[in-house]
PDB file of C-alpha atoms in Angstrom:
ATOM      1  CA  MET Q 288     -26.713  -6.951  54.562  1.00 58.00           C
ATOM      2  CA  GLY Q 289     -27.002  -9.747  51.874  1.00 66.00           C
ATOM      3  CA  LYS Q 290     -29.861  -7.936  50.689  1.00 68.00           C
ATOM      4  CA  ASN Q 291     -27.494  -4.899  50.205  1.00 67.00           C
ATOM      5  CA  VAL Q 292     -24.814  -7.046  48.900  1.00 61.00           C
ATOM      6  CA  ALA Q 293     -27.723  -8.475  45.849  1.00 63.00           C
ATOM      7  CA  PHE Q 294     -29.195  -5.236  45.170  1.00 64.00           C
ATOM      8  CA  ILE Q 295     -25.293  -3.580  44.788  1.00 71.00           C
ATOM      9  CA  PHE Q 296     -24.612  -6.864  42.183  1.00 63.00           C
ATOM     10  CA  VAL Q 297     -27.091  -6.021  40.214  1.00 63.00           C
ATOM     11  CA  VAL Q 298     -26.766  -2.421  40.020  1.00 65.00           C
ATOM     12  CA  ILE Q 299     -22.844  -3.659  39.177  1.00 70.00           C
ATOM     13  CA  LEU Q 300     -24.444  -6.188  36.719  1.00 59.00           C
ATOM     14  CA  ALA Q 301     -26.775  -3.987  35.272  1.00 65.00           C
ATOM     15  CA  ILE Q 302     -24.173  -1.012  34.384  1.00 71.00           C
ATOM     16  CA  LEU Q 303     -21.947  -3.381  32.634  1.00 66.00           C
ATOM     17  CA  SER Q 304     -23.696  -5.088  30.546  1.00 65.00           C
ATOM     18  CA  GLY Q 305     -25.401  -1.466  29.685  1.00 63.00           C
ATOM     19  CA  CYS Q 306     -21.480  -0.426  28.757  1.00 55.00           C
ATOM     20  CA  GLN Q 307     -21.035  -3.514  25.868  1.00 57.00           C
ATOM     21  CA  SER Q 308     -20.773  -1.366  22.486  1.00 55.00           C
ATOM     22  CA  PRO Q 309     -23.021  -3.299  20.015  1.00 54.00           C
ATOM     23  CA  PRO Q 310     -21.159  -5.523  17.717  1.00 52.00           C
ATOM     24  CA  THR Q 311     -20.472  -3.663  14.430  1.00 53.00           C
ATOM     25  CA  THR Q 312     -21.446  -4.702  11.030  1.00 56.00           C
ATOM     26  CA  LYS Q 313     -20.283  -4.124   8.321  1.00 62.00           C
ATOM     27  CA  VAL Q 314     -22.224  -2.516   5.486  1.00 73.00           C
ATOM     28  CA  VAL Q 315     -20.670  -3.371   1.718  1.00 77.00           C
ATOM     29  CA  GLN Q 316     -23.386  -1.343  -1.078  1.00 93.00           C
ATOM     30  CA  ILE Q 317     -22.010  -1.639  -3.999  1.00 95.00           C
ATOM     31  CA  SER Q 318     -20.693  -5.841  -5.381  1.00 96.00           C
ATOM     32  CA  ALA Q 319     -17.423  -7.201  -6.401  1.00 96.00           C
ATOM     33  CA  GLU Q 320     -19.372  -6.896  -9.894  1.00 96.00           C
ATOM     34  CA  GLN Q 321     -19.710  -3.433  -9.624  1.00 97.00           C
ATOM     35  CA  ALA Q 322     -16.253  -2.873  -8.207  1.00 97.00           C
ATOM     36  CA  LYS Q 323     -14.989  -5.048 -10.794  1.00 96.00           C
ATOM     37  CA  SER Q 324     -16.937  -2.268 -13.922  1.00 96.00           C
ATOM     38  CA  VAL Q 325     -15.798   0.773 -12.022  1.00 95.00           C
ATOM     39  CA  VAL Q 326     -11.998  -0.140 -13.119  1.00 96.00           C
ATOM     40  CA  GLN Q 327     -12.768  -1.713 -16.474  1.00 94.00           C
ATOM     41  CA  GLN Q 328     -14.515   1.671 -17.055  1.00 93.00           C
ATOM     42  CA  HIS Q 329     -11.579   3.265 -15.400  1.00 93.00           C
ATOM     43  CA  HIS Q 330      -9.040   1.800 -17.661  1.00 91.00           C
ATOM     44  CA  LYS Q 331     -11.289   1.576 -20.746  1.00 89.00           C
ATOM     45  CA  LYS Q 332     -11.658   5.770 -21.089  1.00 87.00           C
ATOM     46  CA  ASN Q 333      -7.326   6.258 -19.874  1.00 80.00           C
ATOM     47  CA  SER Q 334      -5.957   4.131 -22.292  1.00 81.00           C
ATOM     48  CA  ASN Q 335      -5.757   3.625 -26.111  1.00 84.00           C
ATOM     49  CA  PHE Q 336      -3.980  -0.492 -25.380  1.00 85.00           C
ATOM     50  CA  GLY Q 337      -6.952  -2.447 -24.925  1.00 83.00           C
ATOM     51  CA  GLU Q 338      -8.861  -4.120 -22.085  1.00 86.00           C
ATOM     52  CA  ALA Q 339      -7.689  -4.491 -18.650  1.00 90.00           C
ATOM     53  CA  GLU Q 340      -8.096  -8.499 -18.033  1.00 94.00           C
ATOM     54  CA  ILE Q 341      -9.087  -8.240 -14.198  1.00 96.00           C
ATOM     55  CA  THR Q 342      -7.431 -11.146 -12.119  1.00 97.00           C
ATOM     56  CA  SER Q 343      -7.858 -11.309  -9.188  1.00 98.00           C
ATOM     57  CA  ILE Q 344     -11.162  -9.344  -6.306  1.00 98.00           C
ATOM     58  CA  LYS Q 345     -10.693  -9.224  -2.858  1.00 97.00           C
ATOM     59  CA  HIS Q 346     -12.788  -7.403   0.012  1.00 97.00           C
ATOM     60  CA  ILE Q 347     -10.853  -5.918   2.717  1.00 94.00           C
ATOM     61  CA  ASN Q 348     -11.485  -3.705   5.016  1.00 92.00           C
ATOM     62  CA  ASN Q 349     -13.486  -1.572   3.291  1.00 93.00           C
ATOM     63  CA  GLU Q 350     -12.535  -1.904  -0.179  1.00 96.00           C
ATOM     64  CA  TYR Q 351     -12.007  -3.853  -2.815  1.00 97.00           C
ATOM     65  CA  LYS Q 352      -8.493  -4.597  -3.485  1.00 98.00           C
ATOM     66  CA  VAL Q 353      -9.110  -5.267  -7.566  1.00 98.00           C
ATOM     67  CA  THR Q 354      -5.567  -6.209  -9.483  1.00 98.00           C
ATOM     68  CA  TRP Q 355      -5.332  -6.405 -13.511  1.00 97.00           C
ATOM     69  CA  GLU Q 356      -3.074  -6.374 -16.211  1.00 96.00           C
ATOM     70  CA  ARG Q 357      -2.873  -5.533 -19.322  1.00 93.00           C
ATOM     71  CA  LYS Q 358      -0.308  -7.862 -21.862  1.00 92.00           C
ATOM     72  CA  SER Q 359      -0.905  -5.871 -24.924  1.00 90.00           C
ATOM     73  CA  ASN Q 360       1.815  -2.872 -23.824  1.00 91.00           C
ATOM     74  CA  CYS Q 361       1.959  -5.730 -20.547  1.00 92.00           C
ATOM     75  CA  GLU Q 362       1.108  -3.339 -18.110  1.00 94.00           C
ATOM     76  CA  SER Q 363      -0.716  -4.407 -14.837  1.00 96.00           C
ATOM     77  CA  GLY Q 364      -1.184  -2.750 -11.158  1.00 97.00           C
ATOM     78  CA  THR Q 365      -3.728  -2.983  -8.495  1.00 98.00           C
ATOM     79  CA  ASP Q 366      -7.002  -0.492  -8.373  1.00 97.00           C
ATOM     80  CA  TYR Q 367      -8.677   0.295  -4.612  1.00 98.00           C
ATOM     81  CA  VAL Q 368     -11.993   0.970  -5.311  1.00 98.00           C
ATOM     82  CA  ASN Q 369     -13.988   1.925  -1.977  1.00 97.00           C
ATOM     83  CA  ASP Q 370     -17.131  -0.187  -1.024  1.00 96.00           C
ATOM     84  CA  LYS Q 371     -19.741   2.556  -0.079  1.00 95.00           C
ATOM     85  CA  ASP Q 372     -19.689   4.937  -3.007  1.00 95.00           C
ATOM     86  CA  GLY Q 373     -17.672   2.854  -6.231  1.00 95.00           C
ATOM     87  CA  THR Q 374     -15.230   5.568  -6.105  1.00 96.00           C
ATOM     88  CA  ILE Q 375     -10.684   4.305  -6.793  1.00 96.00           C
ATOM     89  CA  THR Q 376      -9.377   5.636  -3.428  1.00 96.00           C
ATOM     90  CA  ARG Q 377      -5.772   4.591  -4.602  1.00 96.00           C
ATOM     91  CA  SER Q 378      -3.446   2.891  -8.305  1.00 96.00           C
ATOM     92  CA  GLU Q 379      -0.815   1.350  -8.093  1.00 96.00           C
ATOM     93  CA  ALA Q 380       0.739   0.090 -11.613  1.00 94.00           C
ATOM     94  CA  SER Q 381       3.105  -0.632 -13.793  1.00 95.00           C
ATOM     95  CA  ILE Q 382       4.915  -2.077 -17.534  1.00 92.00           C
ATOM     96  CA  CYS Q 383       7.697  -4.025 -17.830  1.00 88.00           C
TER      97      CYS Q 383
END
């Protein structure tokens, strides 16, 4: 009877350890500097009011949160850049 209990324990242990998923790893393909460049280029071609100054860059989940301001026309905002392909996924802007 002791051998059967040990065998069942080993089988259950093998099944449970095989069901664990491996830890997920973040695959970031663009750097914070590249995200900054994407936002600067976007604002350069979409405005005649001067350069947008990047004030902060944070990597959150699967995107970069890039905060910027343009003092020449009192404009500021945040662009979210996908960390895989470098596209701007959404933007928020305000003018004072």
